[in-house]
mmCIF file of C-alpha atoms and ligand atoms in Angstrom:
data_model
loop_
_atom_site.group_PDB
_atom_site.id
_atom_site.type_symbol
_atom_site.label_atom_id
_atom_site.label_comp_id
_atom_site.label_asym_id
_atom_site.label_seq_id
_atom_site.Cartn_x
_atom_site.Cartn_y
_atom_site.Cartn_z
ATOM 1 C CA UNK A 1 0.000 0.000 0.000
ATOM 2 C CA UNK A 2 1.385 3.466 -0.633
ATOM 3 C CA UNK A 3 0.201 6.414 1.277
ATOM 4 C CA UNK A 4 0.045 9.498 -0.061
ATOM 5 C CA UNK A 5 -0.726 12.974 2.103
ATOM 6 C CA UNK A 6 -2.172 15.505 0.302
ATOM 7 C CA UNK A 7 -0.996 18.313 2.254
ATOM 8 C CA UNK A 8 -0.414 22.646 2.303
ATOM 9 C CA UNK A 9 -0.566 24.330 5.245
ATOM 10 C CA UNK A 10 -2.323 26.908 3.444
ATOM 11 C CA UNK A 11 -6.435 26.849 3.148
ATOM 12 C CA UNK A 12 -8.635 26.904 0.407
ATOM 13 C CA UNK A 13 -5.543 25.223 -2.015
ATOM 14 C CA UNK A 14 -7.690 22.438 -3.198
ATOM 15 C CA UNK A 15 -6.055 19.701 -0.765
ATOM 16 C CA UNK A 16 -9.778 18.413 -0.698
ATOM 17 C CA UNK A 17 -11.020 18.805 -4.067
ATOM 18 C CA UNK A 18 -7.554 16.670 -5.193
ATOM 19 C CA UNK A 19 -7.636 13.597 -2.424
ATOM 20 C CA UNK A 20 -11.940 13.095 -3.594
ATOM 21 C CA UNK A 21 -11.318 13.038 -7.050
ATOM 22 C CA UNK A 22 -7.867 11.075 -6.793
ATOM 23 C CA UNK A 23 -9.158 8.687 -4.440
ATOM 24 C CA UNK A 24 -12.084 7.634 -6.923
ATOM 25 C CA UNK A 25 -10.214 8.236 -10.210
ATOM 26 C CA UNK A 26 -7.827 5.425 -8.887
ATOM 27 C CA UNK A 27 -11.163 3.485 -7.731
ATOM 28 C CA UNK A 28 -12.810 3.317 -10.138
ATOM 29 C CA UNK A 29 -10.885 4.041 -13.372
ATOM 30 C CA UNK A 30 -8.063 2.467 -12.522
ATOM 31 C CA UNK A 31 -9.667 -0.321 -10.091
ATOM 32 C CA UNK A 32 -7.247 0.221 -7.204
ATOM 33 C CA UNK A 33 -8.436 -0.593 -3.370
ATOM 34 C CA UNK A 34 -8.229 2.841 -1.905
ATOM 35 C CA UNK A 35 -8.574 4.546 1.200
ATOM 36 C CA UNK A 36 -9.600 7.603 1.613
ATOM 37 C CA UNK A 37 -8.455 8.902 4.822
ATOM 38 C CA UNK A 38 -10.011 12.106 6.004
ATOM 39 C CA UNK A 39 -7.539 13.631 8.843
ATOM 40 C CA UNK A 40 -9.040 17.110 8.809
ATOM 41 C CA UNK A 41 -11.785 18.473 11.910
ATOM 42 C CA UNK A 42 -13.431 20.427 9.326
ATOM 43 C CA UNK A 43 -13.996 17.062 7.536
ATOM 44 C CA UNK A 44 -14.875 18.301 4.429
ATOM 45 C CA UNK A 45 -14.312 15.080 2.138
ATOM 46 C CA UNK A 46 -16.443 13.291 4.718
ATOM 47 C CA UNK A 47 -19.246 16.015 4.274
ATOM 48 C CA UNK A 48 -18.727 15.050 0.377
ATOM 49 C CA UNK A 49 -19.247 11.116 1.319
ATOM 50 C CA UNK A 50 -22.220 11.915 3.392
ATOM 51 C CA UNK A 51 -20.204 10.511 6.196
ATOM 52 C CA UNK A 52 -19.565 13.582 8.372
ATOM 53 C CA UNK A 53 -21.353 12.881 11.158
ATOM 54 C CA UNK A 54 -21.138 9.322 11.399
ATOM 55 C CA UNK A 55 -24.091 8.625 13.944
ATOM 56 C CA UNK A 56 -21.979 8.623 16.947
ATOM 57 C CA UNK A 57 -20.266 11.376 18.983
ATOM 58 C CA UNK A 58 -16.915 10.366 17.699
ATOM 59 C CA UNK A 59 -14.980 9.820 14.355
ATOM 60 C CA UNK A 60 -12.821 7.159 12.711
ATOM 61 C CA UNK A 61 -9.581 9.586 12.758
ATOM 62 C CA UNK A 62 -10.271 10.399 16.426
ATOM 63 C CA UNK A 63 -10.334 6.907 17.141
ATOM 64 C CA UNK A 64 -7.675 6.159 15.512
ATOM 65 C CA UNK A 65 -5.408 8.791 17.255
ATOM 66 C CA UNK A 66 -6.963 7.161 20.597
ATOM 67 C CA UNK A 67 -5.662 3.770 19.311
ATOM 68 C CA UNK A 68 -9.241 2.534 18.893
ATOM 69 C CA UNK A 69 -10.517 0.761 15.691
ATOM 70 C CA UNK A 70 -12.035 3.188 13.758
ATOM 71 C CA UNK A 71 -15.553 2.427 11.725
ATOM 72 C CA UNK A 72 -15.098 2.541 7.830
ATOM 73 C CA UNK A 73 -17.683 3.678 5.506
ATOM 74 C CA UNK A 74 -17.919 2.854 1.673
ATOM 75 C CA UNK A 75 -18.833 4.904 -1.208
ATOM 76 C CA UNK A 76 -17.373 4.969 -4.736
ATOM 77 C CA UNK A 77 -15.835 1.734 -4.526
ATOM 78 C CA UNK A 78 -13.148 3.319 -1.575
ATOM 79 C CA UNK A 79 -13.327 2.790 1.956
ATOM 80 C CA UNK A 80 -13.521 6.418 4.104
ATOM 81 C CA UNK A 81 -12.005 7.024 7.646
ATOM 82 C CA UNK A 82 -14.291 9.542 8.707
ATOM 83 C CA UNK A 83 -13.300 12.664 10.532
ATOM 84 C CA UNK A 84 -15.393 15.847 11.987
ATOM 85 C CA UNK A 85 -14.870 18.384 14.383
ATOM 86 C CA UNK A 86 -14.622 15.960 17.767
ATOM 87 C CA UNK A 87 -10.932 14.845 15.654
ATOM 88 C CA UNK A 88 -10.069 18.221 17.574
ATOM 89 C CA UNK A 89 -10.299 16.803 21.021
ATOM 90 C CA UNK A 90 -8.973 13.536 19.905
ATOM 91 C CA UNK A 91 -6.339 15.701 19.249
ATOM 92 C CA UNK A 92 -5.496 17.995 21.829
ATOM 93 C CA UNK A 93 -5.547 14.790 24.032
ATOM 94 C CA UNK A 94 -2.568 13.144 21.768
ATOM 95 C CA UNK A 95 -0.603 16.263 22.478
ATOM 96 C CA UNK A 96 -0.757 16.306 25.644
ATOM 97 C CA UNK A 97 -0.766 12.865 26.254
ATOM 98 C CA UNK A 98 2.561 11.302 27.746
ATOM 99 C CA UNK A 99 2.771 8.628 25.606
ATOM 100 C CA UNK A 100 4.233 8.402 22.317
ATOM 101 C CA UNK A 101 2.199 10.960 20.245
ATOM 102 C CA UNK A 102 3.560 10.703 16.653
ATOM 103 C CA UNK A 103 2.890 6.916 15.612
ATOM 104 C CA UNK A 104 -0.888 6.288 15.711
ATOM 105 C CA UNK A 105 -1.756 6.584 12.134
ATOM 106 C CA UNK A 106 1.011 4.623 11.177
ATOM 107 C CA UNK A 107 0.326 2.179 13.524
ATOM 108 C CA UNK A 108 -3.355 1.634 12.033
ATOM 109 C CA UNK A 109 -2.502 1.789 8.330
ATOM 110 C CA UNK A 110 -0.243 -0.979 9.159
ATOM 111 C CA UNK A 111 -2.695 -3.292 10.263
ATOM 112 C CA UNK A 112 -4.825 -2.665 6.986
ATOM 113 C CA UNK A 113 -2.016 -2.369 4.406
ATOM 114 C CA UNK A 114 -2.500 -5.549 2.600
ATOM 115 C CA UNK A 115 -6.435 -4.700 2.031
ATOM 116 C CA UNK A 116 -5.479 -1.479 -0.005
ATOM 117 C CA UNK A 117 -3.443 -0.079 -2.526
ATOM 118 C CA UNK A 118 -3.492 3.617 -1.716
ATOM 119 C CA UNK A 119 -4.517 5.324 1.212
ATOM 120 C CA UNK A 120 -4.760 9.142 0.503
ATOM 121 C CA UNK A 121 -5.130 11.201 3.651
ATOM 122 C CA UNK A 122 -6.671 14.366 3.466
ATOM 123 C CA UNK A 123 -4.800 17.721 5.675
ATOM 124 C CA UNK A 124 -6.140 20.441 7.618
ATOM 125 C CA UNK A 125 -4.495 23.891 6.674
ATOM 126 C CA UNK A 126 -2.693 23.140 10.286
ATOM 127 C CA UNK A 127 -0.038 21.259 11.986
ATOM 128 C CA UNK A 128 -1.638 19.599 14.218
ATOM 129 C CA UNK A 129 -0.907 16.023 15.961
ATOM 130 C CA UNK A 130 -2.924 14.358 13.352
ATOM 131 C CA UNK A 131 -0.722 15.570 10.917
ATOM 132 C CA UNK A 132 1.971 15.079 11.936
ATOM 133 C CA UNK A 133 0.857 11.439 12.183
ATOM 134 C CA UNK A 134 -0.161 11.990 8.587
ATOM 135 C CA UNK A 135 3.761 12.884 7.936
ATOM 136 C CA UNK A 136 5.033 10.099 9.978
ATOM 137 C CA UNK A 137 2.703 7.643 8.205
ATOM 138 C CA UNK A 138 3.171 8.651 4.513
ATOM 139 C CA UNK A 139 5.100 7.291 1.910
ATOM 140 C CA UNK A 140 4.527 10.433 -0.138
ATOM 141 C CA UNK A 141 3.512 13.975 -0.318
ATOM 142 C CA UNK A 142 1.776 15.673 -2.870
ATOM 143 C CA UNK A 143 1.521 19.331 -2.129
ATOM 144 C CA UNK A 144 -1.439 21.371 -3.578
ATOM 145 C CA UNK A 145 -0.825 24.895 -4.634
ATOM 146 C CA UNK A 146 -2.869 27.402 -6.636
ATOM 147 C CA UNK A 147 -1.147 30.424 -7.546
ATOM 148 C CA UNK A 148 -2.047 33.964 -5.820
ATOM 149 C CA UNK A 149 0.350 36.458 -4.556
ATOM 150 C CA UNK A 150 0.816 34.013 -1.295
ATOM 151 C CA UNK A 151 0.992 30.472 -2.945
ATOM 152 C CA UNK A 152 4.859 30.585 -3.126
ATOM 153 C CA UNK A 153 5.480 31.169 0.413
ATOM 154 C CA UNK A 154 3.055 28.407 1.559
ATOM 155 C CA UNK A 155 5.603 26.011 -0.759
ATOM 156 C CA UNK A 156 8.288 27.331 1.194
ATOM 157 C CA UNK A 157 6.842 26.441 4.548
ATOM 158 C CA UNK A 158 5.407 23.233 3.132
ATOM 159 C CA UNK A 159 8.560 22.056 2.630
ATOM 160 C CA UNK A 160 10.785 23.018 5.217
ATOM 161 C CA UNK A 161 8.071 21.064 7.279
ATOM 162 C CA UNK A 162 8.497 18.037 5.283
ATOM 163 C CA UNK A 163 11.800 17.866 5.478
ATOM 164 C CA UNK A 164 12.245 18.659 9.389
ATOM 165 C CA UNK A 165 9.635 15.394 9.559
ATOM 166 C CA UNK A 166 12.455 13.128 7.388
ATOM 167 C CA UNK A 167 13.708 13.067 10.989
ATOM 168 C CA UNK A 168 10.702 11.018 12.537
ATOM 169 C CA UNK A 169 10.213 9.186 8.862
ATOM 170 C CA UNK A 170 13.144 8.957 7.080
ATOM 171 C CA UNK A 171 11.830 7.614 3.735
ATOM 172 C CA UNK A 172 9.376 10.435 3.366
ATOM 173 C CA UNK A 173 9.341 11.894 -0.312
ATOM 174 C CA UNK A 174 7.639 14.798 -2.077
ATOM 175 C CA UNK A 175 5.415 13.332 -4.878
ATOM 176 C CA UNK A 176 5.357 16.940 -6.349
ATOM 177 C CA UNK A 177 3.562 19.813 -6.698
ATOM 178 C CA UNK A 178 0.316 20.110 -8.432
ATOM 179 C CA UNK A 179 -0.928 23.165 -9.277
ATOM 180 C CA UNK A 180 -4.773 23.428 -8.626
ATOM 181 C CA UNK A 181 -7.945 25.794 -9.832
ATOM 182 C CA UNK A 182 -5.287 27.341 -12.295
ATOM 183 C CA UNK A 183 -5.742 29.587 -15.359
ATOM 184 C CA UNK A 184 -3.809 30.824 -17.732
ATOM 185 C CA UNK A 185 -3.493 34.488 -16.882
ATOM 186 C CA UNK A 186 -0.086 36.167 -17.746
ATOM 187 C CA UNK A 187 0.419 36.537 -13.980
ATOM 188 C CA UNK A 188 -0.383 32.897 -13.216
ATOM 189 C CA UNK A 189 1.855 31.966 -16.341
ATOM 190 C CA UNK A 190 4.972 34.074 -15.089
ATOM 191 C CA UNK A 191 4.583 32.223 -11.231
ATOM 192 C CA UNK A 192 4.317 29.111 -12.609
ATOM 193 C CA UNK A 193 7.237 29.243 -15.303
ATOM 194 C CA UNK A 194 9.203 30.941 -12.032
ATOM 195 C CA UNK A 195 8.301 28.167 -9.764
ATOM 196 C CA UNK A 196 9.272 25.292 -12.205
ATOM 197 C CA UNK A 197 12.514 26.878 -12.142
ATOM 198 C CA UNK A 198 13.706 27.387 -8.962
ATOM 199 C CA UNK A 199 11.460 25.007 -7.345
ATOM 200 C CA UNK A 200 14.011 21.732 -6.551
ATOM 201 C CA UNK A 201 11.012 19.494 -6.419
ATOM 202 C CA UNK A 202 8.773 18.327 -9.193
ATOM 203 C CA UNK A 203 6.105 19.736 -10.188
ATOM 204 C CA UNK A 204 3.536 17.752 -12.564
ATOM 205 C CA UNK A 205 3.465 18.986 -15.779
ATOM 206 C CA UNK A 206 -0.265 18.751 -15.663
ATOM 207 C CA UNK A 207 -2.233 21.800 -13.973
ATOM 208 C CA UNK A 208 -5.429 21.231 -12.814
ATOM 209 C CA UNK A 209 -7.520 23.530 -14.486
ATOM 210 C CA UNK A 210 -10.286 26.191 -13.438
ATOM 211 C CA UNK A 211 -14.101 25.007 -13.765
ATOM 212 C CA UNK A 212 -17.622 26.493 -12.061
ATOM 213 C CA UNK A 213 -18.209 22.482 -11.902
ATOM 214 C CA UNK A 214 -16.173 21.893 -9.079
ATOM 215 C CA UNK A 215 -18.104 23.724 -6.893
ATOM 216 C CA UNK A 216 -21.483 22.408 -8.243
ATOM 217 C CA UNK A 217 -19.927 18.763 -8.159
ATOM 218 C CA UNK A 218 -19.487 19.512 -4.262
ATOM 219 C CA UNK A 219 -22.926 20.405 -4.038
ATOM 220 C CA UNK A 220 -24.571 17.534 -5.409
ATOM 221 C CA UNK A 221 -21.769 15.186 -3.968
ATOM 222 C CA UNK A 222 -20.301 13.526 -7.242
ATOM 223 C CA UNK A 223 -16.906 13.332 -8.168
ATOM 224 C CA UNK A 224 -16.165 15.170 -11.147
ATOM 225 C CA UNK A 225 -15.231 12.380 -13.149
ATOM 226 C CA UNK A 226 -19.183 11.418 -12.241
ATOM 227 C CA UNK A 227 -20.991 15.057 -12.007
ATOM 228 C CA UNK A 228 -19.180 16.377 -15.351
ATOM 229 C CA UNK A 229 -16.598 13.975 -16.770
ATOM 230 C CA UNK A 230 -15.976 16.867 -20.078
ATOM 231 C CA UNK A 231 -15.277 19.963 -17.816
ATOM 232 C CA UNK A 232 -11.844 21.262 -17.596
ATOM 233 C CA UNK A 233 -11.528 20.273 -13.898
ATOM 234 C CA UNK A 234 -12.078 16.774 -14.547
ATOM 235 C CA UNK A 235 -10.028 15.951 -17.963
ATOM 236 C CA UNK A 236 -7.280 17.758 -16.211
ATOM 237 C CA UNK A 237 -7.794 15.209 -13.121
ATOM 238 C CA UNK A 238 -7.532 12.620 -15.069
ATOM 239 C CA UNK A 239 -4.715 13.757 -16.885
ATOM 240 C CA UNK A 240 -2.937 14.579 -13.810
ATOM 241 C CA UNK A 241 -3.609 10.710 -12.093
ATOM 242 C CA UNK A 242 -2.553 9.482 -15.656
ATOM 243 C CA UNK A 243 0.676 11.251 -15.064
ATOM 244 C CA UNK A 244 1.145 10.310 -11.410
ATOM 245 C CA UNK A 245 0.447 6.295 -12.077
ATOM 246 C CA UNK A 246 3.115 6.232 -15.027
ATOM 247 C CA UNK A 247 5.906 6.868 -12.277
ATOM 248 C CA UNK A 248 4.518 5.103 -9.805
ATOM 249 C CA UNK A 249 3.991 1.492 -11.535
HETATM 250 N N1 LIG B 1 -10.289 23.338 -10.175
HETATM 251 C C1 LIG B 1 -11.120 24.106 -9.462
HETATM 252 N N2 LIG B 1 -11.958 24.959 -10.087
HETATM 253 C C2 LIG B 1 -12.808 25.743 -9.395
HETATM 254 N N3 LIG B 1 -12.910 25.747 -8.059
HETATM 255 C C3 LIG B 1 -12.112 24.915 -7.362
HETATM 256 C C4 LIG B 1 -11.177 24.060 -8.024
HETATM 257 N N4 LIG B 1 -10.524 23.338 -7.074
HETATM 258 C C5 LIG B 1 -11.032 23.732 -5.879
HETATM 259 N N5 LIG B 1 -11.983 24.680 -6.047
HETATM 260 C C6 LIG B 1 -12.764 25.337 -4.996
HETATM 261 O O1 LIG B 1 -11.888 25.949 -4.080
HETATM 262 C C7 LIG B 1 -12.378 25.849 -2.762
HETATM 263 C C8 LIG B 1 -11.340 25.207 -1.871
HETATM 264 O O2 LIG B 1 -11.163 23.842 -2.262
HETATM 265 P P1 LIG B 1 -10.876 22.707 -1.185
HETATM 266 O O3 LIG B 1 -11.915 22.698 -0.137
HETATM 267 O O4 LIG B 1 -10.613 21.453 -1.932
HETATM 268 O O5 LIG B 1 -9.523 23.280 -0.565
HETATM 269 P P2 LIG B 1 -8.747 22.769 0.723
HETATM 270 O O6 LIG B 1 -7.311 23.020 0.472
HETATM 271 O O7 LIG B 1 -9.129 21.375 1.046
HETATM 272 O O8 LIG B 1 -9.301 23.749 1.842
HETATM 273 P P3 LIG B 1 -9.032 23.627 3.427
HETATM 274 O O9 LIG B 1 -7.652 24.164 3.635
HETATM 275 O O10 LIG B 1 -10.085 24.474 4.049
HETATM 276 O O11 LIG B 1 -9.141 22.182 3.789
HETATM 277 C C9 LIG B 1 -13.669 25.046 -2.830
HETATM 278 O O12 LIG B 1 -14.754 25.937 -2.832
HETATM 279 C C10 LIG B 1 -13.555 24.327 -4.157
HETATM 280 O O13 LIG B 1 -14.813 24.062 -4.728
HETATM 281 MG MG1 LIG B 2 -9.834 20.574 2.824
#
């Protein structure tokens, strides 16, 4: 199983929009066993799996960072760790906890690493103990970035975090950078070219591109590869999952 973290410690970068439509792209276009591992409080890809609130006062990523079994829910052909806002408290306890505090994801995707191929975990725009767990746990990164006036600073930080991690997970690599909700704007075009650069990671020649569908695909709870498999968004998801399979196999 390889586990990817879709991570920026920035908001509002698509980190969601990327780990729901790469999770089911690789479900069910590519007929991988994935799991979709939502380690955010606001638990937004949950929300989109009608999972959120999973009938109980608790989530499966608080349990896990209790060391509990979590639940797992199903929908798109991938299996969903659910998280919501009590993932906070789950959390706070972890940190101050005297036990070990960084190993608890890693200790769970271990015991279900032969039933999957990918697990893609899903970030908060924060460094909290769960992600940190996220970092310990992952194989790979893929970092998120759409370009504003602030994007290139958030790569900055991104990575210096990633690589202080290498320290508690030494084989930890960064997939690349994807750049998400892009369009070609001559401002956009001159960050990009400067980022491809002087950036000393990759970044994946496909960008996802700009589409209104996105946000009506999140209302109506489809992937876009479901809700509108023609608009920009989701030829250039496809094209981007393309491109990340033909290294990884
Ligand atoms: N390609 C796109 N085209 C248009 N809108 C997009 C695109 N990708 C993402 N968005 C929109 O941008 C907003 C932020 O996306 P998303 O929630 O995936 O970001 P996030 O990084 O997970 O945010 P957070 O840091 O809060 O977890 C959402 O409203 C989403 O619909
Ligand atoms: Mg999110």
């Amino acid at each position: 199983m390889k586990t990817i973290a879709i991570i920026n410690l920035k908001g509002g970068v698509a980190k969601s929009t990327t780990a729901i439509n790469m999770a089911t792209l690789l479900a069910e276009k590519y007929g991988k066993r994935v799991l979709l591992y939502d380690n955010d409080p606001q638990g937004n890809a949950s929300q989109f799996f009608g999972c959120y609130d999973g009938g109980e006062d608790t989530c499966g990523a608080a349990e896990v960072l209790r060391n509990d079994i979590p639940l797992r829910w199903g929908k798109h052909r991938i299996d969903i760790i659910n998280a919501n806002i009590s993932l906070l408290e789950a959390d706070n306890a972890l940190r101050v906890s005297t036990e070990r505090q960084d190993n608890r994801i890693k200790e769970y995707l271990q015991v279900v690493e032969s039933e999957f191929d990918y697990c893609i975990i899903d970030n908060p725009p924060a460094l909290l103990m769960c992600t940190i767990n996220a970092l310990c746990a992952a194989d790979e990164v893929i970092i998120p970035v759409m370009l504003d006036n602030w994007a290139l600073d958030g790569v900055e930080t991104i990575i210096a975090q990633v690589e202080e991690l290498k320290a508690l997970n030494e084989g930890l690599q960064i997939a690349g950078i994807l750049l998400t909700n892009y369009r070609k704007t001559p401002e956009n075009e001159a960050a990009e070219k400067w980022l491809r650069e002087k950036c000393e990671y990759r970044v994946f020649e496909t960008q996802i591109r700009r589409s209104d569908k996105v946000t009506a695909a999140t209302y109506y709870k489809e992937p876009l590869e479901k809700y509108s498999p023609r608009s920009a968004a989701a030829v250039t998801y496809r094209k981007f999952v393309k491109e990340y399979l033909k290294d990884d196999e």
